[in-house]
Tab-separated table of C-alpha atoms in Angstrom:
chain	number	residue	atom	x	y	z
C	1	MET	CA	-9.053	8.791	-9.743
C	2	GLN	CA	-10.828	6.493	-12.019
C	3	SER	CA	-9.614	4.226	-14.660
C	4	GLY	CA	-12.404	4.004	-17.155
C	5	ILE	CA	-12.415	0.512	-16.788
C	6	SER	CA	-15.533	-1.686	-16.248
C	7	VAL	CA	-17.087	-4.921	-14.925
C	8	SER	CA	-17.354	-7.270	-17.947
C	9	SER	CA	-20.806	-9.358	-18.560
C	10	GLU	CA	-18.478	-12.673	-18.088
C	11	LEU	CA	-17.605	-11.209	-14.706
C	12	GLN	CA	-21.050	-10.369	-13.591
C	13	ASN	CA	-22.232	-13.952	-14.675
C	14	ALA	CA	-19.111	-15.443	-12.721
C	15	PHE	CA	-19.488	-13.100	-9.783
C	16	GLN	CA	-23.351	-14.299	-9.644
C	17	ALA	CA	-22.365	-17.888	-10.041
C	18	PHE	CA	-19.962	-17.429	-7.107
C	19	THR	CA	-22.136	-16.006	-4.664
C	20	SER	CA	-24.637	-18.406	-5.265
C	21	ASP	CA	-22.236	-21.460	-4.388
C	22	ASP	CA	-21.002	-21.700	-0.767
C	23	SER	CA	-18.513	-24.311	-1.897
C	24	GLN	CA	-16.400	-21.633	-3.760
C	25	PHE	CA	-13.567	-20.148	-1.874
C	26	ALA	CA	-12.201	-17.342	-4.175
C	27	LEU	CA	-12.685	-15.689	-7.777
C	28	PRO	CA	-9.522	-14.379	-9.350
C	29	ILE	CA	-10.200	-11.159	-11.423
C	30	THR	CA	-7.950	-9.756	-13.805
C	31	ILE	CA	-8.021	-6.595	-16.353
C	32	ASP	CA	-7.911	-7.647	-19.930
C	33	SER	CA	-8.857	-5.542	-23.033
C	34	GLU	CA	-9.613	-2.440	-20.926
C	35	SER	CA	-12.187	-4.732	-18.835
C	36	LEU	CA	-12.355	-6.569	-15.774
C	37	LYS	CA	-12.843	-10.173	-16.182
C	38	PRO	CA	-12.936	-13.455	-14.304
C	39	ARG	CA	-10.500	-16.282	-13.987
C	40	PRO	CA	-11.723	-19.845	-13.085
C	41	SER	CA	-13.117	-19.794	-9.478
C	42	ILE	CA	-11.360	-21.736	-6.561
C	43	PRO	CA	-13.206	-24.117	-4.375
C	44	PHE	CA	-12.838	-24.584	-0.570
C	45	SER	CA	-10.182	-27.456	0.291
C	46	GLY	CA	-12.091	-29.159	2.797
C	47	SER	CA	-14.411	-26.768	4.970
C	48	SER	CA	-11.566	-24.496	6.609
C	49	PHE	CA	-10.888	-20.748	5.244
C	50	TYR	CA	-7.114	-21.216	6.462
C	51	SER	CA	-6.534	-24.544	4.902
C	52	SER	CA	-7.799	-23.259	1.649
C	53	LEU	CA	-5.237	-20.257	1.708
C	54	PRO	CA	-2.324	-22.143	-0.081
C	55	GLN	CA	-4.476	-22.811	-3.148
C	56	LEU	CA	-4.184	-18.829	-3.873
C	57	GLN	CA	-0.451	-19.252	-4.582
C	58	SER	CA	-1.419	-20.822	-8.156
C	59	VAL	CA	-3.028	-17.581	-9.185
C	60	LEU	CA	-0.148	-15.293	-8.157
C	61	GLU	CA	2.581	-14.067	-9.969
C	62	PRO	CA	5.651	-12.095	-8.896
C	63	ARG	CA	4.887	-9.210	-11.183
C	64	THR	CA	1.290	-9.157	-11.889
C	65	PRO	CA	-1.469	-7.612	-10.148
C	66	LEU	CA	-4.724	-9.256	-9.324
C	67	PHE	CA	-7.986	-8.703	-7.617
C	68	LEU	CA	-9.386	-11.557	-5.618
C	69	VAL	CA	-13.023	-11.959	-4.052
C	70	LEU	CA	-12.667	-14.306	-1.259
C	71	ARG	CA	-15.538	-15.903	1.035
C	72	HIS	CA	-14.092	-15.619	4.576
C	73	HIS	CA	-15.131	-18.672	6.884
C	74	SER	CA	-16.245	-16.179	9.665
C	75	SER	CA	-17.861	-13.447	7.363
C	76	SER	CA	-21.430	-12.796	7.483
C	77	VAL	CA	-23.960	-14.421	5.497
C	78	GLY	CA	-23.396	-13.316	1.718
C	79	GLY	CA	-20.241	-10.969	2.960
C	80	LEU	CA	-17.262	-11.258	1.102
C	81	VAL	CA	-13.691	-9.739	1.307
C	82	ALA	CA	-12.305	-7.846	-1.832
C	83	LEU	CA	-8.529	-8.246	-2.028
C	84	THR	CA	-6.260	-6.345	-4.479
C	85	TYR	CA	-2.733	-7.714	-4.847
C	86	ILE	CA	-0.271	-5.297	-6.580
C	87	PRO	CA	3.276	-6.419	-6.336
C	88	SER	CA	5.863	-3.978	-5.460
C	89	ASN	CA	7.827	-4.770	-8.518
C	90	ALA	CA	4.920	-4.869	-10.873
C	91	GLY	CA	5.128	-2.223	-13.901
C	92	VAL	CA	4.089	1.393	-13.240
C	93	ARG	CA	1.173	1.084	-15.807
C	94	ALA	CA	-0.198	-2.039	-14.204
C	95	LYS	CA	0.108	-0.521	-10.516
C	96	THR	CA	-2.037	2.504	-11.659
C	97	LEU	CA	-4.456	0.484	-13.660
C	98	PHE	CA	-5.360	-1.709	-10.817
C	99	ALA	CA	-4.832	0.812	-7.925
C	100	SER	CA	-7.567	3.212	-9.949
C	101	THR	CA	-9.858	0.147	-10.415
C	102	ARG	CA	-10.368	-1.207	-7.008
C	103	ALA	CA	-13.368	1.055	-6.250
C	104	THR	CA	-14.846	0.477	-9.643
C	105	LEU	CA	-14.651	-3.408	-8.847
C	106	THR	CA	-16.614	-3.485	-5.903
C	107	ARG	CA	-19.235	-0.578	-6.697
C	108	GLU	CA	-20.098	-2.415	-9.878
C	109	LEU	CA	-20.565	-5.736	-8.246
C	110	GLY	CA	-22.466	-4.185	-5.447
C	111	SER	CA	-20.719	-2.272	-2.586
C	112	GLU	CA	-23.111	-4.069	-0.025
C	113	LYS	CA	-21.805	-7.736	-0.496
C	114	PHE	CA	-18.304	-6.697	0.671
C	115	VAL	CA	-17.448	-6.758	4.216
C	116	THR	CA	-14.030	-5.186	3.880
C	117	THR	CA	-11.739	-4.544	1.084
C	118	ILE	CA	-7.649	-5.283	1.420
C	119	PHE	CA	-4.510	-4.012	-0.113
C	120	ALA	CA	-1.590	-6.655	-0.323
C	121	THR	CA	1.857	-5.874	-2.218
C	122	GLU	CA	3.522	-9.237	-0.836
C	123	GLU	CA	2.236	-13.055	-2.045
C	124	GLU	CA	2.361	-13.955	1.789
C	125	GLU	CA	0.022	-11.039	2.343
C	126	VAL	CA	-2.484	-12.968	0.398
C	127	TYR	CA	-1.890	-16.656	1.047
C	128	GLY	CA	-0.229	-16.632	4.502
C	129	GLU	CA	-2.252	-18.033	7.486
C	130	GLN	CA	-0.729	-15.720	10.062
C	131	ALA	CA	-1.359	-12.457	7.921
C	132	TRP	CA	-4.904	-13.471	7.919
C	133	LYS	CA	-5.174	-14.194	11.597
C	134	GLU	CA	-3.554	-10.905	12.221
C	135	ARG	CA	-6.436	-9.057	10.183
C	136	ASP	CA	-8.826	-11.043	12.358
C	137	ILE	CA	-7.362	-9.836	15.233
C	138	GLU	CA	-6.940	-6.483	14.261
C	139	GLY	CA	-10.707	-6.817	12.969
C	140	ASN	CA	-10.038	-6.271	9.247
C	141	GLY	CA	-11.497	-9.270	7.616
C	142	THR	CA	-14.172	-10.681	9.543
C	143	SER	CA	-17.418	-9.842	11.020
C	144	THR	CA	-17.171	-11.454	14.399
C	145	SER	CA	-14.377	-9.021	15.120
C	146	SER	CA	-16.381	-6.112	14.755
C	147	PHE	CA	-14.224	-4.694	12.126
C	148	LYS	CA	-14.698	-1.478	10.414
C	149	ARG	CA	-14.926	-1.514	6.850
C	150	GLU	CA	-12.441	0.533	4.615
C	151	GLU	CA	-15.688	2.228	3.500
C	152	LEU	CA	-14.986	1.349	-0.092
C	153	MET	CA	-14.548	5.176	-0.707
C	154	ASP	CA	-12.373	6.116	-3.922
C	155	GLU	CA	-8.748	6.401	-2.911
C	156	LYS	CA	-8.548	9.886	-4.189
C	157	GLU	CA	-11.217	10.920	-1.881
C	158	ARG	CA	-9.058	9.781	0.983
C	159	GLU	CA	-5.949	11.529	-0.273
C	160	LEU	CA	-7.730	14.778	-0.853
C	161	GLU	CA	-9.267	14.490	2.771
C	162	LEU	CA	-5.687	14.258	4.298
C	163	VAL	CA	-4.254	17.005	2.180
C	164	ARG	CA	-7.197	19.202	3.006
C	165	ARG	CA	-6.401	18.664	6.738
C	166	ALA	CA	-2.671	19.632	6.375
C	167	GLU	CA	-3.531	22.778	4.382
C	168	GLU	CA	-5.998	23.447	7.430
C	169	GLU	CA	-2.980	23.026	9.586
C	170	ALA	CA	-0.869	25.363	7.405
C	171	ARG	CA	-3.302	28.240	7.606
C	172	HIS	CA	-3.119	28.205	11.287
C	173	GLY	CA	0.618	28.024	11.368
C	174	THR	CA	0.839	24.607	12.857
C	175	ALA	CA	2.449	22.650	10.072
C	176	GLY	CA	5.410	24.835	8.614
C	177	ARG	CA	8.506	22.557	8.633
C	178	ASP	CA	12.058	23.882	8.042
C	179	VAL	CA	13.969	20.907	6.164
C	180	GLY	CA	17.091	22.944	5.540
C	181	THR	CA	20.337	21.308	4.301
C	182	GLY	CA	21.109	18.472	6.163
C	183	GLY	CA	17.680	18.301	7.641
C	184	SER	CA	15.670	15.478	8.255
C	185	LEU	CA	11.839	15.201	9.013
C	186	GLY	CA	10.173	12.065	9.885
C	187	ARG	CA	6.354	11.070	9.769
C	188	SER	CA	4.492	8.026	10.985
C	189	ILE	CA	0.844	6.957	10.530
C	190	ASP	CA	-1.601	6.767	13.521
C	191	VAL	CA	-3.071	3.403	12.686
C	192	LYS	CA	-6.589	3.970	14.719
C	193	SER	CA	-7.219	7.092	13.073
C	194	GLU	CA	-5.402	6.759	9.830
C	195	THR	CA	-3.717	10.086	9.892
C	196	VAL	CA	-0.197	11.077	9.037
C	197	LYS	CA	1.727	12.585	11.910
C	198	LEU	CA	5.168	14.385	12.830
C	199	ASN	CA	7.407	12.298	14.530
C	200	ALA	CA	10.716	14.531	14.858
C	201	THR	CA	12.635	17.199	12.908
C	202	GLU	CA	16.477	17.095	13.203
C	203	SER	CA	19.116	19.198	11.597
C	204	SER	CA	22.848	18.888	10.651
C	205	VAL	CA	22.366	15.143	9.935
C	206	SER	CA	25.208	13.369	7.786
C	207	PRO	CA	23.981	11.263	4.913
C	208	SER	CA	25.701	7.941	7.216
C	209	GLU	CA	23.505	9.129	10.214
C	210	VAL	CA	20.153	9.147	8.535
C	211	ALA	CA	19.286	5.417	9.378
C	212	SER	CA	20.005	6.111	12.997
C	213	HIS	CA	17.068	8.318	12.925
C	214	ILE	CA	14.683	6.041	11.394
C	215	SER	CA	12.853	3.423	13.400
C	216	ASP	CA	13.780	-0.273	13.120
C	217	SER	CA	10.430	-1.606	14.368
C	218	SER	CA	7.473	0.236	12.552
C	219	PRO	CA	7.214	1.775	9.099
C	220	ARG	CA	8.277	5.437	8.578
C	221	TYR	CA	8.393	8.340	6.039
C	222	THR	CA	11.301	10.472	5.887
C	223	PHE	CA	12.104	13.381	4.234
C	224	TYR	CA	16.062	14.315	4.271
C	225	HIS	CA	17.822	17.463	2.450
C	226	TYR	CA	21.088	16.029	1.083
C	227	PRO	CA	23.922	18.397	2.449
C	228	GLY	CA	25.290	20.883	-0.327
C	229	SER	CA	22.548	20.241	-2.841
C	230	SER	CA	18.761	21.374	-3.147
C	231	VAL	CA	17.727	17.726	-3.560
C	232	VAL	CA	15.282	16.474	-1.128
C	233	ILE	CA	14.878	12.579	-0.910
C	234	PHE	CA	11.632	10.746	0.471
C	235	ILE	CA	12.521	7.657	2.098
C	236	TYR	CA	10.017	5.025	2.897
C	237	THR	CA	11.059	1.982	5.244
C	238	CYS	CA	8.581	-0.857	6.427
C	239	PRO	CA	10.195	-3.444	8.620
C	240	SER	CA	9.497	-6.902	7.800
C	241	GLY	CA	7.915	-7.266	11.457
C	242	SER	CA	5.350	-4.781	10.861
C	243	SER	CA	1.788	-5.613	11.145
C	244	ILE	CA	-0.226	-6.245	7.834
C	245	LYS	CA	-2.294	-2.967	8.576
C	246	GLU	CA	0.422	-0.984	8.854
C	247	LYS	CA	1.961	-2.556	5.778
C	248	MET	CA	-1.303	-1.936	3.960
C	249	LEU	CA	-1.758	1.786	5.011
C	250	TYR	CA	1.835	2.967	4.467
C	251	ALA	CA	2.072	1.272	1.171
C	252	SER	CA	-1.224	3.104	-0.164
C	253	THR	CA	-0.542	6.239	1.550
C	254	ARG	CA	3.355	7.144	0.395
C	255	ARG	CA	1.813	9.646	-2.265
C	256	VAL	CA	-0.397	11.443	0.307
C	257	ALA	CA	2.907	11.829	2.655
C	258	ILE	CA	4.532	13.277	-0.474
C	259	GLN	CA	1.490	15.892	-1.173
C	260	LEU	CA	1.731	16.750	2.658
C	261	GLY	CA	5.166	17.903	2.364
C	262	GLU	CA	4.284	19.714	-0.832
C	263	VAL	CA	2.044	21.514	1.143
C	264	GLU	CA	4.453	22.558	3.660
C	265	GLY	CA	6.908	23.616	0.994
C	266	ILE	CA	9.006	20.554	0.688
C	267	GLN	CA	9.626	19.469	-2.780
C	268	VAL	CA	10.806	15.979	-3.247
C	269	GLU	CA	13.110	14.998	-5.876
C	270	LYS	CA	14.308	11.404	-5.282
C	271	LYS	CA	12.435	8.568	-3.708
C	272	ILE	CA	13.696	5.549	-2.218
C	273	GLU	CA	12.396	2.715	-0.081
C	274	GLY	CA	13.675	-0.377	2.203
C	275	SER	CA	12.747	-3.043	4.419
C	276	SER	CA	14.751	-1.505	7.215
C	277	PRO	CA	17.026	1.256	8.026
C	278	ASP	CA	20.369	-0.320	7.646
C	279	GLU	CA	19.600	-0.192	3.886
C	280	ILE	CA	19.283	3.712	4.006
C	281	THR	CA	23.533	4.043	3.873
C	282	GLY	CA	25.168	7.021	3.152
C	283	ALA	CA	26.566	5.637	-0.130
C	284	ARG	CA	22.929	4.773	-1.164
C	285	LEU	CA	21.766	8.360	-0.649
C	286	GLN	CA	24.899	9.932	-2.433
C	287	GLU	CA	24.276	7.599	-5.451
C	288	GLU	CA	20.865	9.263	-5.629
C	289	VAL	CA	21.949	12.724	-5.696
C	290	THR	CA	24.962	11.994	-7.826
C	291	PRO	CA	24.440	8.815	-9.834
C	292	ARG	CA	27.124	7.028	-11.487
C	293	GLN	CA	27.875	8.265	-15.168
C	294	ASP	CA	26.688	4.955	-16.654
C	295	GLU	CA	23.363	5.001	-15.095
C	296	GLY	CA	20.364	6.710	-16.654
C	297	PRO	CA	18.027	8.889	-14.704
C	298	LYS	CA	15.898	6.897	-12.009
C	299	ARG	CA	11.966	7.153	-11.845
C	300	GLY	CA	9.709	6.116	-9.173
C	301	PHE	CA	10.776	4.531	-5.904
C	302	ALA	CA	14.323	3.026	-5.986
C	303	ARG	CA	15.059	0.112	-3.793
C	304	PRO	CA	18.215	0.126	-2.055
C	305	LYS	CA	20.821	-2.464	-2.110
C	306	ARG	CA	21.309	-4.169	1.009
C	307	PRO	CA	24.648	-3.797	2.870
C	308	GLY	CA	27.729	-5.716	1.896
C	309	ARG	CA	26.138	-6.440	-1.678
């Protein structure tokens, strides 16, 4: 899916100046008047990549998406990192606009100039030193770690490929899943192969027991058929201790997971998310199925309230 937004002449000039000046650390980019436009570049503070990261806090806003072109200290000569920051609480239109413009940004500036692309939903994932060191260890952000580039493919292409695999499985009778009333189906992502896999199917699970079937150490997608109703709830959980790559993959693959369910005949009606299983309480699930009368209809992902609040 493409947004129709393109790189402005101002950004082309700013990007050329940025790539020509090794003292520049980051180039923030935003969308304005249906065009990609630059904001003032940020110079290195000293010679260290890590010591320069805190400067990025000055351009981040809690609800505002942003693109960042970064010069990583150990990238190959001329190699840059393209980071897309889309806060989880940003507006739906802004999320869609920035997500669908990621490929356009790198393609029009020159895909060959970028060594990797990164997706972040939390500020700490942008300026946190630990987050970047973890990427370096995993090989997602430096050239010295023999990392694999995200291929800079259009996100829609990746989604279609995953759905195609699921359809192929379904044709061979290997993917049919029965999520009857009270049933729970859990999926995870194999980080190395970036494929969605089935973890477990359970039957006769009461709403208060759902959390006990969800991992508290790594992200999960869970489909739950609420008892006594036709409602299937899609639950996305991502513990705070999950790796940066896990967070990135799971956040960007939620829609794919739902599409895979649809291929298998699972029609999702409600969606919620939480940082840990204990946020997925029986009361929270019931509220999704039978909301209080003073509440209007809910759209998108509903973030569960923490227990005791």
